[in-house]
């Protein structure tokens, strides 16, 4: 288990706040060890740092009440959505109160004519899309996990559709948030554009709960396309697949999804999802548009793929066949674990300019092989983002050390290529050392904003910025 920094605890303040909140929330405040552990550690390899209590608010007013109490006694506040984050975002290195927004799960308004909606932070992306389906609308951001929309906004999530529809920063129009002093603010109205003041919406999107706690989100929506086509194509190498991706983007083909699976990932998908794909690097694509448009897009991609040695190209508009392929892609985490039964899966991600993608992915595979690591790789390669899942024995100090070496090396390499140490996972605790390497003096101004808004450092302390 990777050690995380422990911060000083305010024992007296924590005890006082837990007592006050217990009186106010009754059974909606929990202090049991199992609940606290669940809220301090989920899908990361960083050691568990549990909060002292977990509280389940149902309204913005209750969140403000919690934050005001914590602010008065200088006690940390750690927001919690569904716990699918990967870099220790929900850990409590100084103890404090975990604010679980799962009961704030109402879809407050759908403005179909304006293509937007207003939701509470505990609504999950799957629940929202189920609610929207009958109105011919959908929300396009798909990070794979059925994450909460509040958590997705906090970590600036993206996913498989980002190449066409952007990331959370492009799809959040406005926020309601409780700031560190307990004040409730709105960052914008529902207008499609505004030149009014600082862009606080984008300041809070991606702030990982360090500047405020999101309690309401206004989101852009899309109309469900007239037609959807999926395609797959195998390639002789990762380099060839990436070159085809770059050409596809340069040609301006409006792909909605373009996903890479390396040969090891294809093997895992075949075994787990009962597929019969050639076990060589694979691209999965999806096209949105008119009936004629999606056919034309798929045919054009097929011609590009052929130039780079693509084979076994197939496209389909069948809902059943498309769903089977994309379900296999979404199941890649579980499928990959079967490659080494009993091992833990440690996921890391980077993002580089498209022109450096082939070089970066190939170098990552070579580095993993040199270290003797089993490391299947998948990626949202239309925007240069890929993920490597390290399958390691967490009881082996040697393997853990090699995994740490690989993650550090990969982050440094991506930054050296004018890329980023995280395309979508966020910084949290795990990638804090690389933020300064990536952004340099800009982090000084980030820290100044943090100090100005949260002088007592109660909002998710120990995340993003160096101590």
Coordinates of C-alpha atoms in Angstrom, one line a residue:
X1 CA 0.0 0.0 0.0
X2 CA 1.4 3.4 -1.0
X3 CA 1.8 5.7 2.0
X4 CA -0.1 9.0 2.1
X5 CA 0.9 12.1 4.0
X6 CA -0.8 12.5 7.3
X7 CA -1.8 16.0 8.3
X8 CA -2.2 17.4 11.9
X9 CA -5.6 16.6 13.4
X10 CA -7.8 19.1 15.3
X11 CA -9.0 16.5 17.9
X12 CA -11.0 18.9 20.0
X13 CA -12.7 20.5 17.0
X14 CA -13.5 17.1 15.5
X15 CA -15.1 15.8 18.7
X16 CA -17.2 18.9 19.1
X17 CA -18.4 18.9 15.5
X18 CA -19.3 15.2 15.5
X19 CA -21.3 15.8 18.7
X20 CA -23.2 18.8 17.1
X21 CA -23.9 17.1 13.8
X22 CA -25.1 13.9 15.6
X23 CA -27.7 16.0 17.4
X24 CA -28.8 17.6 14.1
X25 CA -28.7 14.6 11.8
X26 CA -29.4 11.6 14.0
X27 CA -29.0 8.4 12.1
X28 CA -27.9 10.3 9.0
X29 CA -24.5 10.7 10.7
X30 CA -22.5 7.5 11.0
X31 CA -19.3 6.8 12.9
X32 CA -19.1 3.0 12.5
X33 CA -15.6 1.8 11.4
X34 CA -16.9 0.0 8.2
X35 CA -18.8 3.1 7.0
X36 CA -15.8 5.3 7.7
X37 CA -13.4 3.0 6.0
X38 CA -15.6 2.8 2.9
X39 CA -15.6 6.6 2.7
X40 CA -11.8 6.8 3.1
X41 CA -10.7 4.3 0.5
X42 CA -12.2 2.9 -2.6
X43 CA -10.4 2.2 -5.9
X44 CA -6.9 3.5 -5.2
X45 CA -3.7 1.8 -3.9
X46 CA -3.1 4.7 -1.5
X47 CA -3.5 3.7 2.1
X48 CA -6.9 4.2 3.8
X49 CA -7.3 7.5 5.7
X50 CA -10.8 7.3 7.1
X51 CA -12.9 10.3 8.2
X52 CA -14.1 10.6 11.7
X53 CA -17.8 10.6 10.7
X54 CA -19.9 10.4 7.6
X55 CA -23.0 12.5 7.2
X56 CA -25.8 12.2 4.6
X57 CA -27.4 15.5 3.8
X58 CA -30.5 15.8 1.6
X59 CA -30.6 19.5 0.7
X60 CA -28.2 22.4 0.0
X61 CA -29.3 24.0 3.3
X62 CA -28.1 20.9 5.2
X63 CA -24.8 21.0 3.4
X64 CA -24.4 24.7 4.3
X65 CA -25.2 23.8 7.9
X66 CA -22.5 21.1 8.0
X67 CA -19.9 23.4 6.4
X68 CA -20.7 26.3 8.7
X69 CA -20.3 24.0 11.8
X70 CA -17.0 22.6 10.4
X71 CA -15.7 26.1 9.6
X72 CA -16.5 27.4 13.0
X73 CA -14.4 24.7 14.6
X74 CA -11.8 24.4 11.8
X75 CA -12.6 20.8 11.0
X76 CA -12.0 19.2 7.5
X77 CA -14.9 18.6 5.1
X78 CA -14.4 15.8 2.5
X79 CA -17.1 15.5 -0.3
X80 CA -18.1 12.0 -1.4
X81 CA -20.1 10.9 -4.4
X82 CA -20.0 7.3 -5.4
X83 CA -16.3 6.6 -4.5
X84 CA -15.1 5.7 -8.0
X85 CA -12.2 8.2 -8.0
X86 CA -8.7 6.8 -8.5
X87 CA -6.2 9.1 -6.8
X88 CA -7.1 9.2 -3.1
X89 CA -9.6 12.1 -3.6
X90 CA -11.9 10.9 -0.7
X91 CA -9.2 10.2 1.9
X92 CA -9.2 12.2 5.1
X93 CA -5.5 12.8 5.9
X94 CA -6.4 15.2 8.8
X95 CA -9.6 13.3 9.7
X96 CA -12.9 15.3 9.7
X97 CA -16.3 14.9 8.2
X98 CA -17.1 13.0 5.0
X99 CA -20.2 14.6 3.3
X100 CA -21.9 11.8 1.3
X101 CA -24.3 13.4 -1.2
X102 CA -25.9 10.1 -2.4
X103 CA -29.2 11.2 -0.9
X104 CA -29.1 14.4 -2.9
X105 CA -30.2 12.5 -6.0
X106 CA -33.0 14.5 -7.5
X107 CA -33.3 15.6 -11.2
X108 CA -34.6 19.1 -10.5
X109 CA -35.5 20.3 -14.0
X110 CA -35.1 19.2 -17.7
X111 CA -35.4 22.1 -20.1
X112 CA -35.8 20.2 -23.3
X113 CA -36.2 23.2 -25.5
X114 CA -32.9 24.7 -24.2
X115 CA -31.1 21.4 -24.2
X116 CA -30.1 21.6 -20.5
X117 CA -31.0 20.2 -17.1
X118 CA -30.5 20.9 -13.4
X119 CA -29.5 18.1 -11.1
X120 CA -28.3 17.5 -7.5
X121 CA -24.8 16.1 -7.2
X122 CA -25.7 12.6 -6.2
X123 CA -27.5 11.8 -9.5
X124 CA -25.5 9.3 -11.4
X125 CA -24.9 9.6 -15.2
X126 CA -26.8 6.4 -15.9
X127 CA -29.8 7.5 -13.8
X128 CA -29.8 10.8 -15.7
X129 CA -29.7 9.2 -19.1
X130 CA -32.5 6.8 -18.2
X131 CA -34.6 9.7 -17.2
X132 CA -33.8 11.6 -20.4
X133 CA -34.3 8.8 -22.9
X134 CA -38.0 9.3 -23.4
X135 CA -37.4 12.9 -24.3
X136 CA -35.0 12.1 -27.0
X137 CA -32.0 13.6 -25.1
X138 CA -28.8 12.3 -23.5
X139 CA -25.9 13.5 -21.4
X140 CA -22.7 12.5 -23.3
X141 CA -20.0 12.3 -20.7
X142 CA -19.2 8.7 -20.0
X143 CA -16.2 8.0 -17.8
X144 CA -17.0 4.3 -17.7
X145 CA -18.0 4.0 -14.0
X146 CA -21.5 5.0 -13.0
X147 CA -20.1 8.0 -11.2
X148 CA -22.1 10.8 -9.6
X149 CA -22.4 14.0 -11.6
X150 CA -21.1 16.0 -8.6
X151 CA -18.0 13.8 -8.5
X152 CA -17.6 14.1 -12.3
X153 CA -17.7 17.8 -12.1
X154 CA -15.3 17.9 -9.2
X155 CA -12.7 15.9 -11.0
X156 CA -13.4 17.3 -14.5
X157 CA -14.2 13.8 -15.8
X158 CA -14.4 12.9 -19.4
X159 CA -14.4 9.4 -21.1
X160 CA -15.3 7.7 -24.3
X161 CA -17.3 10.4 -25.9
X162 CA -14.9 13.3 -25.1
X163 CA -13.5 13.4 -28.6
X164 CA -16.8 14.7 -30.0
X165 CA -18.7 16.1 -27.0
X166 CA -15.8 17.4 -24.8
X167 CA -15.3 16.9 -21.1
X168 CA -17.2 18.1 -18.0
X169 CA -15.7 21.5 -18.3
X170 CA -17.4 21.9 -21.6
X171 CA -20.7 20.6 -20.4
X172 CA -21.3 22.2 -17.0
X173 CA -23.1 25.5 -17.6
X174 CA -23.5 26.6 -14.0
X175 CA -23.0 25.4 -10.4
X176 CA -24.5 26.0 -7.0
X177 CA -21.9 25.4 -4.3
X178 CA -21.3 25.8 -0.6
X179 CA -18.1 27.7 -0.1
X180 CA -15.7 27.2 2.8
X181 CA -17.4 29.7 5.1
X182 CA -20.8 28.0 4.5
X183 CA -22.1 30.7 2.0
X184 CA -24.2 29.3 -0.9
X185 CA -23.3 30.7 -4.3
X186 CA -24.4 30.3 -7.9
X187 CA -21.7 30.7 -10.5
X188 CA -23.8 31.4 -13.5
X189 CA -27.3 31.4 -15.0
X190 CA -28.7 29.1 -17.8
X191 CA -27.7 31.4 -20.6
X192 CA -25.6 29.7 -23.3
X193 CA -22.9 32.3 -23.0
X194 CA -21.9 35.1 -20.6
X195 CA -19.3 37.8 -20.2
X196 CA -20.3 38.5 -16.6
X197 CA -17.3 38.5 -14.3
X198 CA -14.8 35.8 -13.4
X199 CA -15.6 32.2 -14.6
X200 CA -16.2 30.6 -11.2
X201 CA -17.9 27.7 -12.9
X202 CA -14.7 26.5 -14.5
X203 CA -12.7 27.4 -11.3
X204 CA -14.8 24.9 -9.3
X205 CA -15.0 22.3 -12.1
X206 CA -11.9 20.1 -11.5
X207 CA -11.1 21.6 -8.0
X208 CA -11.8 18.2 -6.4
X209 CA -13.7 19.7 -3.5
X210 CA -10.8 21.9 -2.4
X211 CA -12.6 25.2 -3.0
X212 CA -16.2 24.4 -2.3
X213 CA -18.8 21.6 -2.2
X214 CA -21.1 21.3 -5.2
X215 CA -24.8 21.0 -4.4
X216 CA -26.5 21.6 -7.8
X217 CA -25.3 21.4 -11.4
X218 CA -26.7 22.8 -14.7
X219 CA -25.6 20.6 -17.6
X220 CA -25.7 20.8 -21.4
X221 CA -27.7 18.0 -23.1
X222 CA -27.6 16.6 -26.6
X223 CA -30.3 15.2 -28.8
X224 CA -30.1 11.4 -29.3
X225 CA -28.7 11.0 -32.9
X226 CA -30.9 9.9 -35.7
X227 CA -28.4 7.0 -36.4
X228 CA -25.5 5.4 -34.6
X229 CA -22.9 3.2 -36.2
X230 CA -20.1 1.3 -34.5
X231 CA -16.9 -0.1 -36.1
X232 CA -13.9 -2.1 -35.2
X233 CA -10.6 -2.7 -36.9
X234 CA -7.5 -4.6 -35.9
X235 CA -4.0 -3.4 -36.5
X236 CA -0.5 -5.0 -36.7
X237 CA 0.9 -2.7 -34.0
X238 CA -0.1 0.0 -31.5
X239 CA 1.9 2.5 -33.6
X240 CA -0.2 1.7 -36.7
X241 CA -3.5 2.1 -34.7
X242 CA -2.4 5.4 -33.3
X243 CA -1.3 6.6 -36.8
X244 CA -4.8 5.8 -38.0
X245 CA -6.3 7.7 -35.1
X246 CA -4.2 10.8 -35.9
X247 CA -5.2 10.7 -39.6
X248 CA -8.9 10.2 -38.7
X249 CA -8.8 13.3 -36.5
X250 CA -6.9 15.3 -39.1
X251 CA -9.4 14.4 -41.8
X252 CA -12.1 15.9 -39.6
X253 CA -14.2 12.8 -39.4
X254 CA -16.7 13.6 -36.5
X255 CA -16.1 10.4 -34.6
X256 CA -18.1 10.2 -31.3
X257 CA -15.8 7.6 -29.8
X258 CA -12.5 6.1 -30.8
X259 CA -11.0 3.7 -28.3
X260 CA -7.7 1.7 -28.4
X261 CA -7.2 -1.7 -26.9
X262 CA -3.7 -3.2 -27.0
X263 CA -3.3 -6.9 -27.7
X264 CA -3.3 -7.9 -24.0
X265 CA -6.6 -6.0 -23.5
X266 CA -8.1 -7.7 -26.5
X267 CA -7.2 -11.1 -25.1
X268 CA -8.8 -10.1 -21.8
X269 CA -11.9 -8.9 -23.6
X270 CA -12.2 -12.1 -25.6
X271 CA -11.9 -14.3 -22.4
X272 CA -14.2 -12.2 -20.2
X273 CA -16.8 -11.1 -22.7
X274 CA -16.8 -14.2 -24.9
X275 CA -15.6 -12.4 -28.1
X276 CA -13.5 -13.8 -30.9
X277 CA -11.5 -10.7 -31.9
X278 CA -8.0 -11.0 -33.4
X279 CA -5.6 -10.6 -30.5
X280 CA -3.7 -7.7 -31.9
X281 CA -4.2 -3.9 -31.2
X282 CA -7.8 -2.9 -31.8
X283 CA -9.7 0.3 -32.5
X284 CA -13.4 0.6 -31.5
X285 CA -15.3 3.5 -33.0
X286 CA -18.7 5.1 -32.9
X287 CA -20.3 7.5 -35.3
X288 CA -23.3 9.7 -34.7
X289 CA -25.4 11.5 -37.3
X290 CA -27.9 10.7 -40.1
X291 CA -28.4 7.2 -41.6
X292 CA -26.3 8.1 -44.6
X293 CA -23.8 10.1 -42.6
X294 CA -22.8 7.4 -40.2
X295 CA -22.3 4.9 -43.1
X296 CA -20.1 7.4 -45.0
X297 CA -18.0 8.1 -41.8
X298 CA -17.5 4.4 -41.2
X299 CA -16.5 3.9 -44.9
X300 CA -14.0 6.8 -44.8
X301 CA -12.4 5.4 -41.6
X302 CA -12.1 2.0 -43.2
X303 CA -10.1 3.5 -46.1
X304 CA -7.8 5.3 -43.6
X305 CA -7.3 2.1 -41.6
X306 CA -6.4 0.2 -44.7
X307 CA -3.5 2.6 -45.3
X308 CA -2.0 1.6 -41.9
X309 CA -2.4 -2.2 -42.2
X310 CA -5.9 -2.3 -40.7
X311 CA -7.7 -5.6 -41.0
X312 CA -11.0 -7.3 -40.0
X313 CA -12.8 -4.0 -40.4
X314 CA -16.5 -4.3 -39.6
X315 CA -19.2 -1.7 -38.9
X316 CA -22.8 -2.1 -37.7
X317 CA -25.8 -0.1 -36.9
X318 CA -27.4 -3.0 -34.9
X319 CA -28.1 -1.9 -31.4
X320 CA -27.4 -5.4 -30.0
X321 CA -24.1 -5.7 -31.7
X322 CA -23.0 -2.2 -30.7
X323 CA -24.0 -2.8 -27.1
X324 CA -22.0 -6.0 -27.0
X325 CA -18.9 -4.3 -28.2
X326 CA -19.1 -1.3 -25.9
X327 CA -20.1 -3.4 -22.9
X328 CA -16.9 -5.3 -23.4
X329 CA -15.0 -2.0 -23.5
X330 CA -16.7 -0.8 -20.3
X331 CA -15.9 -4.2 -18.6
X332 CA -12.2 -3.9 -19.4
X333 CA -11.2 -3.3 -15.7
X334 CA -12.8 -6.6 -14.6
X335 CA -11.7 -8.4 -17.7
X336 CA -8.1 -7.3 -17.2
X337 CA -8.0 -8.6 -13.6
X338 CA -8.6 -12.1 -15.0
X339 CA -5.2 -11.9 -16.8
X340 CA -3.6 -12.3 -13.4
X341 CA -6.0 -13.8 -10.8
X342 CA -5.4 -12.5 -7.3
X343 CA -3.6 -9.4 -8.4
X344 CA -4.7 -5.8 -7.7
X345 CA -5.3 -3.5 -10.6
X346 CA -3.7 -0.1 -10.3
X347 CA -4.9 2.3 -13.0
X348 CA -3.0 5.4 -14.1
X349 CA -3.6 7.8 -17.0
X350 CA -1.8 10.4 -19.0
X351 CA -2.7 12.5 -22.0
X352 CA -0.4 13.8 -24.8
X353 CA -0.9 15.7 -28.1
X354 CA -2.2 13.4 -30.7
X355 CA 1.0 13.7 -32.7
X356 CA 3.0 12.1 -29.8
X357 CA 0.4 9.4 -28.9
X358 CA 1.9 6.5 -30.8
X359 CA 5.4 7.3 -29.4
X360 CA 4.0 7.6 -25.8
X361 CA 1.9 4.4 -25.8
X362 CA 4.7 2.4 -27.4
X363 CA 7.2 3.6 -24.9
X364 CA 4.9 2.8 -22.0
X365 CA 4.5 -0.7 -23.2
X366 CA 8.2 -1.1 -23.6
X367 CA 8.8 0.3 -20.1
X368 CA 6.3 -2.1 -18.5
X369 CA 7.9 -5.0 -20.3
X370 CA 11.4 -3.9 -19.1
X371 CA 10.1 -3.9 -15.5
X372 CA 8.4 -7.2 -15.9
X373 CA 4.9 -5.8 -15.3
X374 CA 1.6 -7.1 -16.7
X375 CA 0.1 -3.9 -17.9
X376 CA -2.8 -3.9 -20.4
X377 CA -3.5 -0.5 -22.0
X378 CA -6.7 1.1 -23.2
X379 CA -7.3 4.7 -24.3
X380 CA -9.7 7.4 -25.3
X381 CA -7.2 8.0 -28.1
X382 CA -9.2 10.5 -30.1
X383 CA -8.0 13.1 -27.6
X384 CA -4.6 11.5 -26.8
X385 CA -5.6 10.0 -23.4
X386 CA -4.7 6.5 -22.4
X387 CA -4.8 4.3 -19.3
X388 CA -2.5 1.6 -18.2
X389 CA -3.7 -0.9 -15.6
X390 CA -0.8 -2.4 -13.6
X391 CA -1.6 -5.9 -12.3
X392 CA 0.5 -6.3 -9.2
X393 CA 0.8 -8.3 -6.0
X394 CA 0.3 -5.7 -3.3
X395 CA 2.1 -7.9 -0.8
X396 CA 5.3 -7.8 -2.9
X397 CA 7.5 -4.8 -2.1
X398 CA 9.4 -5.4 -5.3
X399 CA 6.3 -5.2 -7.5
X400 CA 4.9 -2.2 -5.7
X401 CA 8.3 -0.4 -6.1
X402 CA 8.3 -1.3 -9.8
X403 CA 4.7 0.0 -10.2
X404 CA 5.6 3.3 -8.5
X405 CA 8.7 3.6 -10.8
X406 CA 6.5 3.0 -13.8
X407 CA 3.8 5.6 -12.8
X408 CA 6.4 8.2 -12.0
X409 CA 8.2 7.6 -15.3
X410 CA 5.0 7.7 -17.3
X411 CA 3.9 11.0 -15.7
X412 CA 7.3 12.6 -16.4
X413 CA 7.4 11.3 -20.0
X414 CA 3.9 12.7 -20.7
X415 CA 4.8 16.1 -19.3
X416 CA 8.0 16.1 -21.4
X417 CA 5.9 15.6 -24.5
X418 CA 3.8 18.7 -23.7
X419 CA 1.2 16.5 -22.2
X420 CA -0.4 16.1 -18.8
X421 CA 0.1 13.7 -15.9
X422 CA -3.7 13.1 -15.8
X423 CA -6.1 13.3 -18.7
X424 CA -9.2 12.6 -16.5
X425 CA -8.4 10.9 -13.2
X426 CA -7.4 14.1 -11.5
X427 CA -4.6 14.9 -9.0
X428 CA -6.0 14.0 -5.6
X429 CA -3.1 12.7 -3.4
X430 CA -1.5 10.4 -5.9
X431 CA -0.3 12.8 -8.6
X432 CA 0.4 15.9 -6.4
X433 CA 4.2 15.6 -7.0
X434 CA 3.7 16.0 -10.7
X435 CA 1.5 19.1 -10.8
X436 CA 4.4 21.5 -10.1
X437 CA 6.5 19.7 -12.7
X438 CA 3.7 20.2 -15.2
X439 CA 2.5 23.7 -14.4
X440 CA 5.4 25.3 -12.5
X441 CA 4.8 28.8 -11.2
X442 CA 1.0 28.5 -12.0
X443 CA 0.6 26.3 -8.9
X444 CA 1.7 29.3 -6.8
X445 CA -1.4 31.2 -8.0
X446 CA -3.6 28.1 -7.5
X447 CA -2.3 28.1 -3.9
X448 CA -3.1 31.8 -3.5
X449 CA -6.7 31.2 -4.6
X450 CA -7.0 28.3 -2.2
X451 CA -5.7 30.4 0.7
X452 CA -8.0 33.3 -0.2
X453 CA -11.1 31.2 -0.3
X454 CA -10.3 28.6 2.3
X455 CA -7.8 30.2 4.8
X456 CA -8.2 27.5 7.4
X457 CA -7.7 24.7 4.7
X458 CA -10.8 22.8 5.7
X459 CA -12.0 21.9 2.2
X460 CA -10.6 18.4 1.3
X461 CA -7.1 19.2 2.7
X462 CA -4.1 17.4 1.4
X463 CA -5.3 17.2 -2.2
X464 CA -4.0 18.7 -5.5
X465 CA -1.5 21.3 -4.1
X466 CA 1.7 20.5 -2.2
X467 CA 1.6 21.1 1.5

